[in-house]
Coordinates of C-alpha atoms in Angstrom, one line a residue:
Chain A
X30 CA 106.0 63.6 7.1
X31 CA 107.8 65.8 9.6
X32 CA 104.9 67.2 10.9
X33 CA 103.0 64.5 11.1
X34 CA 106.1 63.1 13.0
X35 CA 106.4 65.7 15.3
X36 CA 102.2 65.5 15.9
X37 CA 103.0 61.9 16.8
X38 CA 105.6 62.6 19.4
X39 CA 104.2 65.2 20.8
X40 CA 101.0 63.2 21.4
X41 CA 103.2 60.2 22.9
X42 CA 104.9 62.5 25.6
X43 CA 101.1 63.7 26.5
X44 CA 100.0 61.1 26.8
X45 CA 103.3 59.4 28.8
X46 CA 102.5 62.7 31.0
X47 CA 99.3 62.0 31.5
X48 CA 99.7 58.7 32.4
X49 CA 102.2 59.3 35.8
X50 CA 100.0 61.9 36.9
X51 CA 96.5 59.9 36.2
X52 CA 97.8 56.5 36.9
X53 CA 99.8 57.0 40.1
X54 CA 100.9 54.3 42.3
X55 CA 98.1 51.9 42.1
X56 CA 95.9 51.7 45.4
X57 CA 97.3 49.0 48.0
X58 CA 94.9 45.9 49.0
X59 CA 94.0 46.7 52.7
X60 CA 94.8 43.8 54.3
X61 CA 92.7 43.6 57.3
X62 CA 95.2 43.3 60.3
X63 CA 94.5 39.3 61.2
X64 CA 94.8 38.6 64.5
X65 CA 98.5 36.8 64.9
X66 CA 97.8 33.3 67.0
X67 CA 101.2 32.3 68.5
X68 CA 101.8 28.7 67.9
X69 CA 104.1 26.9 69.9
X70 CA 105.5 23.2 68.5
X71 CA 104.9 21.4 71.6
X72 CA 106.7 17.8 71.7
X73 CA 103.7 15.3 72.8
X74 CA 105.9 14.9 76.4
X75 CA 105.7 18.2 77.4
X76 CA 101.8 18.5 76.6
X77 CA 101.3 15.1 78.2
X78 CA 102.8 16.9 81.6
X79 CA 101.1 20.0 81.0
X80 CA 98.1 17.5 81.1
X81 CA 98.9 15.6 83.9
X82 CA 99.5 18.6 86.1
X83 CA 96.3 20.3 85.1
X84 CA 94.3 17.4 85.7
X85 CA 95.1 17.2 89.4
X86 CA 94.3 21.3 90.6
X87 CA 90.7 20.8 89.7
X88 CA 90.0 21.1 93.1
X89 CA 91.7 24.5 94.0
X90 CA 89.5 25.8 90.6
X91 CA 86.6 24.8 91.9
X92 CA 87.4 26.9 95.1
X93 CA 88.0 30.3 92.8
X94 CA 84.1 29.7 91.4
X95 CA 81.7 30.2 95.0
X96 CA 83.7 33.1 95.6
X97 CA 81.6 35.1 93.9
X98 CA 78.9 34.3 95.7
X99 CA 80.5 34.7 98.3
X100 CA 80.8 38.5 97.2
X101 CA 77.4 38.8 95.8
X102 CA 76.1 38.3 99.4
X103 CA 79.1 41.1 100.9
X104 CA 77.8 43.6 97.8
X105 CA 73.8 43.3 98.4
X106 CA 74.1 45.6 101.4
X107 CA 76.4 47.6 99.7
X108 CA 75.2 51.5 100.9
X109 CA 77.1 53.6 98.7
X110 CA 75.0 52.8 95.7
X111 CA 72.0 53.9 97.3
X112 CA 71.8 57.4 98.0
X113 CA 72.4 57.8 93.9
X114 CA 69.5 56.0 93.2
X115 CA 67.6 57.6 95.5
X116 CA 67.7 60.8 93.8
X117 CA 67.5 59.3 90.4
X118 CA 64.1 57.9 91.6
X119 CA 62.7 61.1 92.7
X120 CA 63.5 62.7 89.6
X121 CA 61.1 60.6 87.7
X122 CA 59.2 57.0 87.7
X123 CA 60.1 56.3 84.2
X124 CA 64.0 56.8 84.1
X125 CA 65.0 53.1 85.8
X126 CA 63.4 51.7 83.2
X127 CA 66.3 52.3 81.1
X128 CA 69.2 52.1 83.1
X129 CA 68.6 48.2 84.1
X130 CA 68.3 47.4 80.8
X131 CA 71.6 47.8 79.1
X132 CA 73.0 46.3 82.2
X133 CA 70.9 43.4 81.4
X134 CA 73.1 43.8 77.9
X135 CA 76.7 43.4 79.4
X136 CA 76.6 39.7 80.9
X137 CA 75.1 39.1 77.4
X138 CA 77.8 40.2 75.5
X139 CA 80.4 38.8 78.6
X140 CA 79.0 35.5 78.1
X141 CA 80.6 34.0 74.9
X142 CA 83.7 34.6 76.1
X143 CA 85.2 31.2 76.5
X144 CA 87.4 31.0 79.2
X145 CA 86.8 34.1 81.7
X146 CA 89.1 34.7 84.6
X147 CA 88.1 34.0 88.0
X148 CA 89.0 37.3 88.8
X149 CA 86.6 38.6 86.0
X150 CA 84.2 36.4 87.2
X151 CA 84.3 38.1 90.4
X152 CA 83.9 41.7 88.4
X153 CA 81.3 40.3 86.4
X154 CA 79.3 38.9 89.1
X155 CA 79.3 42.0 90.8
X156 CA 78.5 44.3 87.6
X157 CA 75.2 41.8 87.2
X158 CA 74.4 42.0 90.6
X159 CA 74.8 45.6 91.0
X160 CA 70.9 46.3 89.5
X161 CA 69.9 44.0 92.5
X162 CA 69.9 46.2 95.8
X163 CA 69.2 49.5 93.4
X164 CA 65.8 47.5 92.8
X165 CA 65.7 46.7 96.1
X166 CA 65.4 50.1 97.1
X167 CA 63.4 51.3 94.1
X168 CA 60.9 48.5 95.4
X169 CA 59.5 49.7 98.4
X170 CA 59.2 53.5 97.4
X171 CA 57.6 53.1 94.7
X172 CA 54.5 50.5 93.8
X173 CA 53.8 51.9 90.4
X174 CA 57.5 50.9 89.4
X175 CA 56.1 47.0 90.4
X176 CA 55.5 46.0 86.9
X177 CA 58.8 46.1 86.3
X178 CA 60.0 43.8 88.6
X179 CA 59.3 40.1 86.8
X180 CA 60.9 41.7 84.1
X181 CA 64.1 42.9 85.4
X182 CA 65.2 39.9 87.9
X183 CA 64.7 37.2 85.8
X184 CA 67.6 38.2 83.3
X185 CA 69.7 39.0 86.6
X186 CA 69.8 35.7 87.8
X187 CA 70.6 33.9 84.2
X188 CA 73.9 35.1 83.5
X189 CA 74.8 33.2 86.9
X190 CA 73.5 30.3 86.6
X191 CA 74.7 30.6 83.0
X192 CA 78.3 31.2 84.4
X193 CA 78.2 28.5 86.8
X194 CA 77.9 25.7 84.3
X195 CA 80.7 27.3 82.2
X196 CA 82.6 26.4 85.4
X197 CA 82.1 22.7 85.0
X198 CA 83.2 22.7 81.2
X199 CA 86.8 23.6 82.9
X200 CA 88.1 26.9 81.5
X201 CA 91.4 25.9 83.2
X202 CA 91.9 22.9 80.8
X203 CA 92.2 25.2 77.7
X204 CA 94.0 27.8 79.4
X205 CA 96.9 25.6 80.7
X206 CA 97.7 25.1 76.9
X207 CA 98.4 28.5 76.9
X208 CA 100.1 28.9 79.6
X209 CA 103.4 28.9 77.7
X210 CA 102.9 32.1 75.7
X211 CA 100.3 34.1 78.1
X212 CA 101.3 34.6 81.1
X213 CA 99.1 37.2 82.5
X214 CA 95.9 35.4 81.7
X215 CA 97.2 31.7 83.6
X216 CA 99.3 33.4 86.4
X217 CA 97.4 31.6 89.1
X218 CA 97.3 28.4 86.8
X219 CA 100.9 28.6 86.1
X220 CA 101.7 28.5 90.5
X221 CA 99.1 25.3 90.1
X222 CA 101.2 23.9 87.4
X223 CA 104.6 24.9 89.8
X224 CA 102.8 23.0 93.0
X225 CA 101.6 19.8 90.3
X226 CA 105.1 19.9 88.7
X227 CA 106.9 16.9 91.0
X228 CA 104.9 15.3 89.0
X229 CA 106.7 15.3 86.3
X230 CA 103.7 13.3 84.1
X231 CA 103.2 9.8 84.7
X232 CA 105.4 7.4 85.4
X233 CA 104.7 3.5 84.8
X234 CA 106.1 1.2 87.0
X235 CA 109.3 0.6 84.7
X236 CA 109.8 4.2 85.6
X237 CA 110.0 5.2 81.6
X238 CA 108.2 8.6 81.3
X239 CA 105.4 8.1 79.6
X240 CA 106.0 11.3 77.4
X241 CA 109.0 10.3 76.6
X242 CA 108.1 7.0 75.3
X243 CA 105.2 8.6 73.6
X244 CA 107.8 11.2 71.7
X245 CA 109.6 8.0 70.6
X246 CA 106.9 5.9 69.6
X247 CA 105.9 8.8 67.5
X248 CA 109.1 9.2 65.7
X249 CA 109.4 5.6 65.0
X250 CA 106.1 5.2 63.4
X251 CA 106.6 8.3 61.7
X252 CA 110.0 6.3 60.4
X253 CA 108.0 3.0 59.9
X254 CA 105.0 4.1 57.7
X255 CA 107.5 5.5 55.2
X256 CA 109.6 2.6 54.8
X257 CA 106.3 0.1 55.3
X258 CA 105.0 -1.6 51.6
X259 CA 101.8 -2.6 52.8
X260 CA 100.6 -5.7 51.0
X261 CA 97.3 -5.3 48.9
X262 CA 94.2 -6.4 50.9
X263 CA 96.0 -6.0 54.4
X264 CA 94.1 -2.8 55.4
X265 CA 90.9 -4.4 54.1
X266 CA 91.5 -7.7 56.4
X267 CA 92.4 -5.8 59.3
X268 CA 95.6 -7.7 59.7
X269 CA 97.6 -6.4 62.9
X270 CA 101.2 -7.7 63.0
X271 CA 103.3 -7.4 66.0
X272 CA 106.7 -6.8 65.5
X273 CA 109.7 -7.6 68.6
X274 CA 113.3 -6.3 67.8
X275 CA 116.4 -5.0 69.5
X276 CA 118.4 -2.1 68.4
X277 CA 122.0 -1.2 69.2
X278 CA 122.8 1.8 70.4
X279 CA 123.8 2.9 67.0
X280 CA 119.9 2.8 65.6
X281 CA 120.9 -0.1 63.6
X282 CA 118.9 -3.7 64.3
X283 CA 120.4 -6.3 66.3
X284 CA 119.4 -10.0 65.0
X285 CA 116.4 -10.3 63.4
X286 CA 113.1 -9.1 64.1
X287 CA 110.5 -11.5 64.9
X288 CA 106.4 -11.6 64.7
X289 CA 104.7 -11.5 68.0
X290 CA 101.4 -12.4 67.1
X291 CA 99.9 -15.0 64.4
X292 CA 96.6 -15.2 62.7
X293 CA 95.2 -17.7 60.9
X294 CA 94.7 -15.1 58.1
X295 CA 96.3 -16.4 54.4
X296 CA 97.8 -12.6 53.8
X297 CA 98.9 -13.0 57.7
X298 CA 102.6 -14.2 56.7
X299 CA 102.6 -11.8 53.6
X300 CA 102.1 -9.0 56.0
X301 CA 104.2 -10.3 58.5
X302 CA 107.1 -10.5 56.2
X303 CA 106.6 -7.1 54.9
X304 CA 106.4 -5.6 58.1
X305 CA 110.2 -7.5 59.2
X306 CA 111.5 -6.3 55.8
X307 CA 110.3 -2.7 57.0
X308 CA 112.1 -2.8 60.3
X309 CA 115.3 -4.1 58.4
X310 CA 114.8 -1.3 55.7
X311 CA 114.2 1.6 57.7
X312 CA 117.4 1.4 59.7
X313 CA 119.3 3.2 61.2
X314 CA 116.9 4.6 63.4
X315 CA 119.8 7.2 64.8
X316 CA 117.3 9.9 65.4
X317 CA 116.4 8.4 68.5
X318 CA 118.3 9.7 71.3
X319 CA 121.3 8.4 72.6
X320 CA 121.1 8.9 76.0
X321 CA 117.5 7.5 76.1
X322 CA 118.7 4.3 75.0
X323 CA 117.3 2.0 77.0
X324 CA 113.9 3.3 76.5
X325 CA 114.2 2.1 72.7
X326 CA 116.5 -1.1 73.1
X327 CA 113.6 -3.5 73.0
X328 CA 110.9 -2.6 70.6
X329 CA 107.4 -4.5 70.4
X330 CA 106.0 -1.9 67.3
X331 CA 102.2 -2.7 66.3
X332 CA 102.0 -2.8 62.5
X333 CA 98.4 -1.9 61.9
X334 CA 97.2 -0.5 58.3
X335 CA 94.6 0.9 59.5
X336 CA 95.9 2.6 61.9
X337 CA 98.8 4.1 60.4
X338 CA 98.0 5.4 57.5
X339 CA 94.4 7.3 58.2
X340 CA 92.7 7.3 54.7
Chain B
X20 CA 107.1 38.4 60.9
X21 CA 103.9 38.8 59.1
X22 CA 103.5 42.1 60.3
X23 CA 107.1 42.9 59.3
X24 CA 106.1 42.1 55.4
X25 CA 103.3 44.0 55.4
X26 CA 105.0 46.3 57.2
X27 CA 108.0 46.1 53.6
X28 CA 104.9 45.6 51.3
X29 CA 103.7 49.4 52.4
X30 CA 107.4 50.9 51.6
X31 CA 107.6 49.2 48.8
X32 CA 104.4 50.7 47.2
X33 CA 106.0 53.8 46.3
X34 CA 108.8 51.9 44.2
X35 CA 106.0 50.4 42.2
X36 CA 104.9 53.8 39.8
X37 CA 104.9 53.2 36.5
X38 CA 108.3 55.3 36.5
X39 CA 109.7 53.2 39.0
X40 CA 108.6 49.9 37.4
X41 CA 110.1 50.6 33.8
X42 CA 113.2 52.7 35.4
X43 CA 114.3 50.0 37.6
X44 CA 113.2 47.1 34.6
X45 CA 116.3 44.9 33.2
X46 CA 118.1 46.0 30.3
X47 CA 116.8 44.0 27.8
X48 CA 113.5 44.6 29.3
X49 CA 113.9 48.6 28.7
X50 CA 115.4 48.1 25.5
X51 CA 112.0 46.0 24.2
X52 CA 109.8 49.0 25.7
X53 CA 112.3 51.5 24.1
X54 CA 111.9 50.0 20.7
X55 CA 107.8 49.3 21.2
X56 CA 107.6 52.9 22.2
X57 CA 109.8 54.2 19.0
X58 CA 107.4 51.8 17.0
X59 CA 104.3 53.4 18.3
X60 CA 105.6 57.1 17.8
X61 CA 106.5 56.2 14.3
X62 CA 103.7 54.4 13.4
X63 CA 101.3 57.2 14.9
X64 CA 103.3 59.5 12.5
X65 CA 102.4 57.4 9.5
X66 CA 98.6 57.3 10.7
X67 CA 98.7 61.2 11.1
X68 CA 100.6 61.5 7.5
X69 CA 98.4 58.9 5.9
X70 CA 95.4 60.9 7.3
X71 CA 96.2 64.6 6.1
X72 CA 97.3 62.5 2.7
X73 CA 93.9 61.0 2.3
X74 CA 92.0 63.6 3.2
X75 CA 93.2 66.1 1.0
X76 CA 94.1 63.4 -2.2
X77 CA 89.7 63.1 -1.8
X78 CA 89.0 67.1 -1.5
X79 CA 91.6 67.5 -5.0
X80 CA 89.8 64.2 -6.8
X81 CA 86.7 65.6 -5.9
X82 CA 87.5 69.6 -7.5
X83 CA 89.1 68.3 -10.0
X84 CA 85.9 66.0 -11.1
X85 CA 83.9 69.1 -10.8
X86 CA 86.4 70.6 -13.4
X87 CA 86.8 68.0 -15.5
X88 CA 82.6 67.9 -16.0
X89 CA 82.3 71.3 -16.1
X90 CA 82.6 71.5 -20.1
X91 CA 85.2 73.7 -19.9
X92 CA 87.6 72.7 -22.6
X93 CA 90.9 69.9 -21.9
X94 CA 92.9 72.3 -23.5
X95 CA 92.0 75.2 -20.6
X96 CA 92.0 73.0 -17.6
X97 CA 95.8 71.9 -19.0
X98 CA 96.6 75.6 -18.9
X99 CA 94.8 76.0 -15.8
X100 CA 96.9 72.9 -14.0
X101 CA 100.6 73.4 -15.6
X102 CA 101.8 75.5 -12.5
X103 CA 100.5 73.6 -9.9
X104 CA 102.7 70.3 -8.4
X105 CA 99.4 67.9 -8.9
X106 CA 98.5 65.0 -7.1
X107 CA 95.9 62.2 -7.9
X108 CA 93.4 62.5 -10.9
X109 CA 94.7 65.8 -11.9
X110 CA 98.6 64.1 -12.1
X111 CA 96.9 61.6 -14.2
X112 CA 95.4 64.3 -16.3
X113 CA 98.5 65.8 -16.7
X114 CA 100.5 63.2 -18.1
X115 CA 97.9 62.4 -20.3
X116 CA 97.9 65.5 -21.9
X117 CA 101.5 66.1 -21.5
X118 CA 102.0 62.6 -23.9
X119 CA 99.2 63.9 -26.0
X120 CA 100.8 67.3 -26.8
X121 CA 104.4 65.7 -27.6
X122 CA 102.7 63.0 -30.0
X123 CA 101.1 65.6 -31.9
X124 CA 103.7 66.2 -34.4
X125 CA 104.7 62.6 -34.9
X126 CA 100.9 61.6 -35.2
X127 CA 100.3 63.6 -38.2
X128 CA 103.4 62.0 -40.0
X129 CA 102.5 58.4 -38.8
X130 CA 98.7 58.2 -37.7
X131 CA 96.8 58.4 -34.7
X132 CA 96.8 54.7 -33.8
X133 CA 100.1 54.8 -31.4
X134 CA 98.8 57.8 -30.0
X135 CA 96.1 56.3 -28.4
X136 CA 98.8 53.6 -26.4
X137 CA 101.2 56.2 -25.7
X138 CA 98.7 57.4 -23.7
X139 CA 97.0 54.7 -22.0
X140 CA 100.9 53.5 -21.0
X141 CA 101.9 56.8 -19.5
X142 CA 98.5 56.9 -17.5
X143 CA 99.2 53.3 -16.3
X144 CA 102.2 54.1 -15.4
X145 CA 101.1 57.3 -13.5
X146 CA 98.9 55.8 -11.5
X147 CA 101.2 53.0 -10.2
X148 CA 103.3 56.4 -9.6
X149 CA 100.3 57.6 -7.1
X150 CA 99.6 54.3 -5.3
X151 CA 103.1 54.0 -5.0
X152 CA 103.0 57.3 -3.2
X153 CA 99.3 56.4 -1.5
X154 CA 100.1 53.2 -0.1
X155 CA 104.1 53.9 1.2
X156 CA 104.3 53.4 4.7
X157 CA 101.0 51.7 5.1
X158 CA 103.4 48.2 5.5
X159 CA 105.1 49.3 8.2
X160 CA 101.4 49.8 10.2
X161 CA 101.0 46.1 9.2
X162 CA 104.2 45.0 10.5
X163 CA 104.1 47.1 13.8
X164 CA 100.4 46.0 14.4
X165 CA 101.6 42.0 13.8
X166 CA 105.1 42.2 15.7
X167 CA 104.5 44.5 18.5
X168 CA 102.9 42.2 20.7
X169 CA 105.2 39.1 20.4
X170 CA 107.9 42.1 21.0
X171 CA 106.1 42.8 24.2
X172 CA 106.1 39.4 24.8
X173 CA 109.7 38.7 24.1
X174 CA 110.0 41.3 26.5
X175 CA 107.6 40.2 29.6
X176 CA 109.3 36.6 29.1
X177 CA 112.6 37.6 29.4
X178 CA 111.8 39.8 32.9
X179 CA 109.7 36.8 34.6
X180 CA 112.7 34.6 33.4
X181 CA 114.8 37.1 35.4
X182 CA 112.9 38.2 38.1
X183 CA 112.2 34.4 38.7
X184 CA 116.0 34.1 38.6
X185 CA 116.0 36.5 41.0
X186 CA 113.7 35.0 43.4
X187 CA 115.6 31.6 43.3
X188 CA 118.5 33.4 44.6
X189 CA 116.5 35.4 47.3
X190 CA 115.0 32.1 48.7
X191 CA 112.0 33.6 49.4
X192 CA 108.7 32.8 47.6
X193 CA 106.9 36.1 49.5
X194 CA 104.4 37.9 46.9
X195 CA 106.3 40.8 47.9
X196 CA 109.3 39.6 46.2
X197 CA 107.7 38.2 43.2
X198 CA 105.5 40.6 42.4
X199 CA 107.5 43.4 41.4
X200 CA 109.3 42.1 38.8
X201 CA 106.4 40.7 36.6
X202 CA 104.7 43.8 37.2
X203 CA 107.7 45.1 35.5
X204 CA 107.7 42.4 32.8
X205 CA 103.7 43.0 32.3
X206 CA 104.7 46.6 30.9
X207 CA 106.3 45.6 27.9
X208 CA 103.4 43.2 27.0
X209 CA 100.7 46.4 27.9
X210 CA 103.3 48.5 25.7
X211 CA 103.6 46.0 22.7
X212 CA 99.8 45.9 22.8
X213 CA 99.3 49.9 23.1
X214 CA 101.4 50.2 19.6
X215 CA 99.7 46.9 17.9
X216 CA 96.0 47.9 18.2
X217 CA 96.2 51.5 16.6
X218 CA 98.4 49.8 13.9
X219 CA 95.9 47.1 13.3
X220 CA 93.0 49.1 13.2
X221 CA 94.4 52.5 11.1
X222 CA 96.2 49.7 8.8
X223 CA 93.0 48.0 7.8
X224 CA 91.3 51.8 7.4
X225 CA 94.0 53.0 5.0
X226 CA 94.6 50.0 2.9
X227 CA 90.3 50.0 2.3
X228 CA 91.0 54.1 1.7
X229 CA 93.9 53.2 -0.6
X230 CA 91.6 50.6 -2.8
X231 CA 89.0 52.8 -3.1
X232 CA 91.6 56.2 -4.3
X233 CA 93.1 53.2 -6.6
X234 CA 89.8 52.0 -8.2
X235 CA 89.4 56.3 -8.4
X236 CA 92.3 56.5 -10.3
X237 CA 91.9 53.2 -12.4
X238 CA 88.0 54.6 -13.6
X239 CA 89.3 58.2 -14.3
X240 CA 91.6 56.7 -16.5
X241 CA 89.4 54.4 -18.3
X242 CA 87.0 57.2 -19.1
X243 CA 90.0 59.8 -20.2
X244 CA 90.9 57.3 -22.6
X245 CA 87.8 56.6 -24.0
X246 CA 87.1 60.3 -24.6
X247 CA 90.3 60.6 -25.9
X248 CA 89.7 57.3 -28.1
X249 CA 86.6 59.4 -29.6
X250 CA 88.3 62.7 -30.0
X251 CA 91.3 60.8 -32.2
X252 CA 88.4 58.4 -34.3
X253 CA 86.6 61.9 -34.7
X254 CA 89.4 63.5 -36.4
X255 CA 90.5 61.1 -38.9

């Protein structure tokens, strides 16, 4: 037995050996490096002035675009380029072929690119039109090259007109919701958004900011749907209750609530009732700021199922 | 801060060797994989014994068959045997004859027919002397190949019930957090598992091994009496 004892441990601490230096550390999972998108919580007032402001510089964008065509007609008798070409031609008739060609490439692969600078625009618009006075050149030296030339202008001209539209869908409007974390990107945009900021969003003629009121509203139906038994068949009939109440600066309710609107609808007053009890039930609404109060001290909420709880 | 964890997740692979995992493993934990591991060392020294046992209990049946066939005379092979410590058919053999030479004084005086019972009793009792000897141990390879895993188990519950534990206090539901600690716990199950298979399967090899050595035994003995039967009716 003590053999065979001593066989068995022996094969154990092999084994145990064998096993640290055959089984190291087990390989990691490469986790592809994502791409980390910084997200911002944005409170619905300052987007709704980030909006307003944007809206109004359309005008100044619109500028930025016919630059560059301003700059395509400053590069088409651009000399410089010339003299290289020249020499390139002589070498051979069948080398151009290929150099236009992956040019014809890079506005392609420039294009998807959703919201390109106007200074890049500029770049781009140059790069493209680059090909044009080399041709130009090429043209009149040599006539066997002439095949060539339906082929190579069309796809010089289509990334413009291409880019030009891309103009319309308003880069800017995307790019101003950045404009909080990237600053190199929206620096132009951001002195826009300096010049649109007396602004300040949109005022109604009470003078409440509309963000403001927006922010509130939100918290309160946040506050309402939860606290909100909505009767059986109320979503289904559409029923709309309007609901008119005071609070006191404390959040709590002052007197009772009563219903706007009527409707002729039997579940009406069932509704009604259910929406009052909600308003009682929910208080006190003390997340709403103090020194806002007389944005919230009269209340008109819209009870609407429908509305409120998407389904 | 996702790069961060990643950036933890790549330190921490070199704590997570197998060394690492059952080094830095709870106490209780270790003590289930130290006691799995004892149990799979032991129990591979019982299927190593049981083996070399086997093996050479078949070689001796075997030669000694051959002998026994040969016609060579009972009284010669008894000669031949005496010295030797015997084991299997030839022990058998040897008590047999052992009984039959000490009866021989008393069976003249009082008959052959106890002789014949003497004999059959003392070969009885020598085989239950061998299976005794053939079948020792094999329960423990039973035992180790039914227990082990719910030992392992014991032992992976108990370290997820920690390392959980352990996560409620760090407040932190990261895979980099829990993941260490049931890879920790998963050892003992993989351990309890690595003892209870071999023990399963070498269990169920030897106790068909040990059936077929006892039916060996139980024919040998069967025939030795009936030749011995004839030899006694053949005298009187």
């Amino acid at each position: 037995m003590r053999r065979s004892l001593t066989i068995s441990v022996l094969v154990h601490a092999g084994i145990l050996a064998a096993a640290f230096v055959v089984l190291p550390n087990p390989e990691e999972f490469k986790v592809e490096d994502q791409e980390s998108i910084p997200v911002d919580i944005v409170s619905i007032e300052d987007l709704r002035k980030t909006q307003a402001t944007v809206k109004t510089p359309e005008k100044p964008a619109e500028k930025v675009a016919p630059k560059p065509v301003d700059v395509v007609k400053q590069v088409k008798p651009a000399p410089e380029v010339a003299p290289e070409i020249k020499t390139a031609a002589k070498e051979a008739s069948a080398p151009p072929e290929p150099k236009p060609e992956p040019k014809k490439e890079e506005p392609k692969k420039e294009e998807p690119k959703p919201a390109p600078k106007p200074e890049d625009l500029a770049e781009l618009i140059k790069k493209t039109d680059e090909p044009e006075p080399e041709k130009k050149k090429e043209e009149p030296k040599k006539a066997e090259v002439k095949p060539e030339k339906p082929v190579e202008k069309p796809p010089e001209k289509k990334p413009e007109k291409k880019l030009k539209p891309k103009k319309e869908f308003n880069p800017d409007d995307i790019a101003a919701f950045l404009n909080k974390t990237d600053d190199k990107r929206t620096a132009p945009l951001k002195q826009q958004a300096e010049t649109g900021t007396p602004k300040q969003g949109e005022y109604n003629l009470s003078g409440i900011d509309e963000g403001v009121a927006a922010t509130l509203r939100d918290k309160l139906r946040q506050a309402l749907e939860r606290c909100w038994d909505v009767p059986p068949g109320a979503r289904e009939a559409a029923i709309v209750v309007k609901v008119h109440f005071f609070l006191n600066p404390d959040g709590t309710v002052s007197g009772m609530p009563n219903v706007v609107n009527s409707s002729s609808d039997p579940l009406f007053t069932v509704t009604a009732q259910s929406a009052v009890s909600a308003v009682m039930s929910c208080q006190a609404y003390d997340f709403l700021p103090q020194d806002k109060y007389d944005m919230w001290r009269e209340i008109t909420f819209t009870f609407n199922p429908n509305l409120m709880f998407p389904s | 801060m996702e790069v961060e964890t990643v950036q933890n997740v790549a330190q921490g692979a070199g704590q997570l060797s197998l060394w690492h995992l059952i080094w830095n493993a709870g106490f209780v934990v270790q003590l289930v994989m130290l006691g799995l591991a004892a149990a799979s060392v032991w129990s591979w020294a019982i299927i190593f014994e049981k083996f070399f046992v086997y093996r050479r209990t078949m070689a001796q049946s075997e030669q000694f068959e051959q002998n026994f066939w040969s016609g060579q005379s009972l009284e010669d092979l008894y000669m031949a045997l005496g010295s030797r410590n015997n084991s299997g058919l030839a022990a058998i053999f040897m008590a047999a004859m052992r009984e039959w030479k000490r009866s021989q004084g008393a069976a003249s005086r009082a008959g052959f027919q106890g002789v014949q019972k003497r004999i059959e009793k003392v070969m009885d009792v020598q085989i239950q002397k061998e299976m005794g000897y053939i079948e020792s141990r094999l329960l423990f390879l039973a035992t180790v190949g039914s227990a082990t895993p719910f030992i392992g188990l014991f032992g992976t519950v108990w370290g997820i019930m920690t390392s959980f534990q352990a996560i409620a206090n760090s407040q932190n539901t990261n895979l980099a957090v829990v993941a260490p600690g049931i890879a920790e716990a998963l050892i003992a199950t993989a351990l309890g598992l690595l003892a209870a298979i071999p023990a399963t399967i070498f269990y169920n090899k030897f106790a068909a091994d040990a059936s077929k050595i006892g039916a060996r035994l139980e024919n040998f003995a069967d025939e030795f009496s009936a030749i011995i039967s004839r030899q006694l009716d053949e005298r009187v």
